[in-house]
Short mmCIF file of C-alpha atoms in Angstrom, two decimals:
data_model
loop_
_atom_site.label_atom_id
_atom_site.label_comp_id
_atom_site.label_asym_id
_atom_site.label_seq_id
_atom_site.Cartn_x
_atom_site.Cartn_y
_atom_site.Cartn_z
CA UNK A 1 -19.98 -29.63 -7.99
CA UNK A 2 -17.41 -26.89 -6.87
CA UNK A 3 -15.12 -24.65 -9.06
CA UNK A 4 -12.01 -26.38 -7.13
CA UNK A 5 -13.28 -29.99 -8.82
CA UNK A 6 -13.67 -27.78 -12.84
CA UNK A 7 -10.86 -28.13 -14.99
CA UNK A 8 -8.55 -24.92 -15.80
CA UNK A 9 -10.65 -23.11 -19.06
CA UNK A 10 -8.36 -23.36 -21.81
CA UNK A 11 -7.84 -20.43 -23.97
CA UNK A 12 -10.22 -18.88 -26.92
CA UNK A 13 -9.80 -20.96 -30.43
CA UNK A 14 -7.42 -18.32 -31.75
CA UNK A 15 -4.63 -19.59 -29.44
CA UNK A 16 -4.60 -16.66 -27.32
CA UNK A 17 -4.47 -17.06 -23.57
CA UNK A 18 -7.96 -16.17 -21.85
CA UNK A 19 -6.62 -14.48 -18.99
CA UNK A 20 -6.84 -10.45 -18.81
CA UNK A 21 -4.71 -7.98 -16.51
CA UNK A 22 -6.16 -6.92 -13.32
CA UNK A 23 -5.99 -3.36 -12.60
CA UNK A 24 -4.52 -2.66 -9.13
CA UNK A 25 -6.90 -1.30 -6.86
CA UNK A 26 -6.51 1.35 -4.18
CA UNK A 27 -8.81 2.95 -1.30
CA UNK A 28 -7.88 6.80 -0.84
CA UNK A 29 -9.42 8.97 1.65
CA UNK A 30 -12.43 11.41 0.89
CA UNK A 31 -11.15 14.78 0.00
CA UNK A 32 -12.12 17.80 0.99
CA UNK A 33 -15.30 18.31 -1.09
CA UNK A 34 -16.71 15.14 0.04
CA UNK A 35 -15.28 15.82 3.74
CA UNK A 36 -18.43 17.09 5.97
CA UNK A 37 -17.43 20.98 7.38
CA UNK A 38 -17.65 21.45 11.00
CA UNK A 39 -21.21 23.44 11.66
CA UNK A 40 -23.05 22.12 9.07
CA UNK A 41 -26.46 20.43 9.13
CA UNK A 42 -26.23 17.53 11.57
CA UNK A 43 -26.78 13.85 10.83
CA UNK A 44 -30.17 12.29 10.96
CA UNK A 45 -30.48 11.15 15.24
CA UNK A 46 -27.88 12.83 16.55
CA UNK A 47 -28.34 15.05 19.57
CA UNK A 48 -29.33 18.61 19.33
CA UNK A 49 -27.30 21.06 21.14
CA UNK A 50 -30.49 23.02 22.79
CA UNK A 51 -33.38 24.22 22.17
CA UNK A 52 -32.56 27.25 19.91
CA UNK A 53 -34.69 26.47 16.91
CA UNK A 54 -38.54 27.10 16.25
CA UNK A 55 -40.96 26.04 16.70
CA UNK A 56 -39.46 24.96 20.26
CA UNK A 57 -37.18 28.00 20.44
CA UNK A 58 -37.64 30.59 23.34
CA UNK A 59 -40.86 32.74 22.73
CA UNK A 60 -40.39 36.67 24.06
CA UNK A 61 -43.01 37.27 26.51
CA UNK A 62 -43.91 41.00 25.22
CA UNK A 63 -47.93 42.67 25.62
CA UNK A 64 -50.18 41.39 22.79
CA UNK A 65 -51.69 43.67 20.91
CA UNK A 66 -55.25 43.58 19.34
CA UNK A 67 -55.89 45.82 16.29
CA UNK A 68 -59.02 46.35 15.13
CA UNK A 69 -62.19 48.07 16.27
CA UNK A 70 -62.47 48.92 20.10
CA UNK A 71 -65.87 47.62 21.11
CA UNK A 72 -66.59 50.48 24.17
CA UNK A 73 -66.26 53.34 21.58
CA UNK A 74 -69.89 54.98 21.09
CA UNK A 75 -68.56 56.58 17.41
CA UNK A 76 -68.32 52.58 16.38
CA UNK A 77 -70.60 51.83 13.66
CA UNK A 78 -72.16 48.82 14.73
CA UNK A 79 -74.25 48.30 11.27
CA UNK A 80 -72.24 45.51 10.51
CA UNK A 81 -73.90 43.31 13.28
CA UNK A 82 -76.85 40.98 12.84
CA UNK A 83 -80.21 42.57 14.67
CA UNK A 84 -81.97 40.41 16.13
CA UNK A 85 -86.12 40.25 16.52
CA UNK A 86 -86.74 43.03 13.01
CA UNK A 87 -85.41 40.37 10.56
CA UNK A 88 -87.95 40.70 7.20
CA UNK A 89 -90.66 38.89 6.78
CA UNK A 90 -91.52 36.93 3.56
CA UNK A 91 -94.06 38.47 1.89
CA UNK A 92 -93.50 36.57 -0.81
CA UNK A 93 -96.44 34.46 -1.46
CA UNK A 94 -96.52 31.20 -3.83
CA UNK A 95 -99.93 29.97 -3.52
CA UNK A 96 -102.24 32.86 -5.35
CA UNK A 97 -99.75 32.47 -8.58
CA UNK A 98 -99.97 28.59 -8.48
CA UNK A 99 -104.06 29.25 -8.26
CA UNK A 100 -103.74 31.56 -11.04
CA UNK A 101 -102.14 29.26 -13.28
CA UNK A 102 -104.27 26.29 -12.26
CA UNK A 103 -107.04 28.21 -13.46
CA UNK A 104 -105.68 29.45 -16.21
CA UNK A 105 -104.26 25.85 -17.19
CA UNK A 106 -107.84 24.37 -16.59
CA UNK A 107 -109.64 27.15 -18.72
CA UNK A 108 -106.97 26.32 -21.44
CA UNK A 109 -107.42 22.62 -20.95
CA UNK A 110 -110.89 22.58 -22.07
CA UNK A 111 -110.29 23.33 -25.45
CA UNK A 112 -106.69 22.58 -26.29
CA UNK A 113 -104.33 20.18 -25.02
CA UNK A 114 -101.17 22.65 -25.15
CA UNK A 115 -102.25 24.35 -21.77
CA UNK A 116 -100.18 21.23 -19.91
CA UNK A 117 -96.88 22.70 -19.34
CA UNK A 118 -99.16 25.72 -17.21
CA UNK A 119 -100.89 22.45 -15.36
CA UNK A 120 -97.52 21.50 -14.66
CA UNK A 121 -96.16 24.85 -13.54
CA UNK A 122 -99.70 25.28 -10.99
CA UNK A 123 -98.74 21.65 -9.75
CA UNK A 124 -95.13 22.26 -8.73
CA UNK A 125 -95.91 25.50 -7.03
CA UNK A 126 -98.72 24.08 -5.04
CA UNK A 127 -96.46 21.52 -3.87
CA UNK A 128 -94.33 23.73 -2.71
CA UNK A 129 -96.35 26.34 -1.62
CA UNK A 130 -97.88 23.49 0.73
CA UNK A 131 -94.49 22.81 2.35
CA UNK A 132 -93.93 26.22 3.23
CA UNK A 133 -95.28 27.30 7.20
CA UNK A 134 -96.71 30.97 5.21
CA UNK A 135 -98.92 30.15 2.56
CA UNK A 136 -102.23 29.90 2.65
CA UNK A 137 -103.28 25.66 2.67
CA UNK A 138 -106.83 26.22 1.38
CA UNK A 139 -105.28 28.51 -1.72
CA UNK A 140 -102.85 25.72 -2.02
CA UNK A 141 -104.89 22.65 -2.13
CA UNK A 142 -107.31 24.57 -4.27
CA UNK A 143 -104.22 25.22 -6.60
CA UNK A 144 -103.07 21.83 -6.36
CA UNK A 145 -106.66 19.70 -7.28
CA UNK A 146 -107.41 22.24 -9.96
CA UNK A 147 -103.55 21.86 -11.30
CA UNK A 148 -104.23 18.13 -11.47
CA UNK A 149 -107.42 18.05 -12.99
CA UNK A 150 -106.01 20.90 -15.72
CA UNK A 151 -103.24 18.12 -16.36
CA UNK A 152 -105.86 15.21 -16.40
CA UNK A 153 -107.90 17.21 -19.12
CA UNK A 154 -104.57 18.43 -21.37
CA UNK A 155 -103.76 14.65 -21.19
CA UNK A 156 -107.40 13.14 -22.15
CA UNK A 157 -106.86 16.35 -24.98
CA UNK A 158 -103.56 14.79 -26.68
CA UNK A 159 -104.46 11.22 -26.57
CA UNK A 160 -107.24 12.28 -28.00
CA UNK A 161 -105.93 14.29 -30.89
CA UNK A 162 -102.97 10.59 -31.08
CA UNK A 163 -105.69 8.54 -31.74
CA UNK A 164 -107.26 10.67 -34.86
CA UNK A 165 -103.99 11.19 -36.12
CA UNK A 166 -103.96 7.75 -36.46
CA UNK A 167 -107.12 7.53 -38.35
CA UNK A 168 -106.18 9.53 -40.92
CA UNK A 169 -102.46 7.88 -41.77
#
């Protein structure tokens, strides 16, 4: 169905007619605030006059010149630069302390349970003290079996000391 085959719409109920007044419609020109000035930025793909903008813009070909210290001068301090061949050597040595608290952890171990966070402490340091290339791998082994066996003992300790609490509650 077309609107050429629809009837004519009759009025509204009031008796007034339904048609309104159509404002008369004109097209005017731009004026000059909406005009675009002559030099102004240019429209998005049109061709560029030259090549008179950066970064493609004609670079001045003058001397460079560095600042800074000039290597060839004997004054220069040349402390800043790495030697090479006297770097320190670690002296720093893991393995004796993780003994020492194996020891100590396994002397504690015989009597009281408590001495397990030492055990602990011995065990971790003999572990690492074994993956470093400096330390001593008899010290650290020694550190390491005697860490374990402090931690076995501390263990057999508090299980023990569980198993009486429960006795007595």
């Amino acid at each position: 169905m077309t609107d050429a085959s629809l009837p004519p719409r009759s009025g509204p109920s009031d008796g007034t007619s339904g048609e309104r007044p159509v404002p008369r419609t004109t097209v005017e020109g731009p004026s000059g605030e909406v005009e675009r000035p002559a030099g102004s930025a240019r429209l998005p793909g049109a061709r560029r006059d030259g090549y008179a903008k950066l970064p493609t813009g004609p670079v001045s070909v003058e001397p460079v010149v560095a600042t800074g210290p000039i290597a060839d001068d004997p004054r220069h301090d040349d402390d800043w630069q790495p030697s090479i061949g006297t770097a320190p050597a670690d002296d720093t040595r893991l393995a004796p302390w993780a003994l020492t608290a194996a020891i100590v952890a396994l002397g504690a171990s015989f009597f009281v349970g408590w001495g397990i966070p030492i055990a602990v402490v011995a065990v971790i340091a003999a572990i690492m003290s074994l993956r470093r290339p400096v330390e001593s791998r008899a010290i650290a082994r020694w550190a390491l079996v005697l860490g374990l066996a402090a931690t076995v003992y501390s263990l057999a300790w508090l299980v023990w000391a569980g198993m009486q609490f429960e006795r007595l509650g």
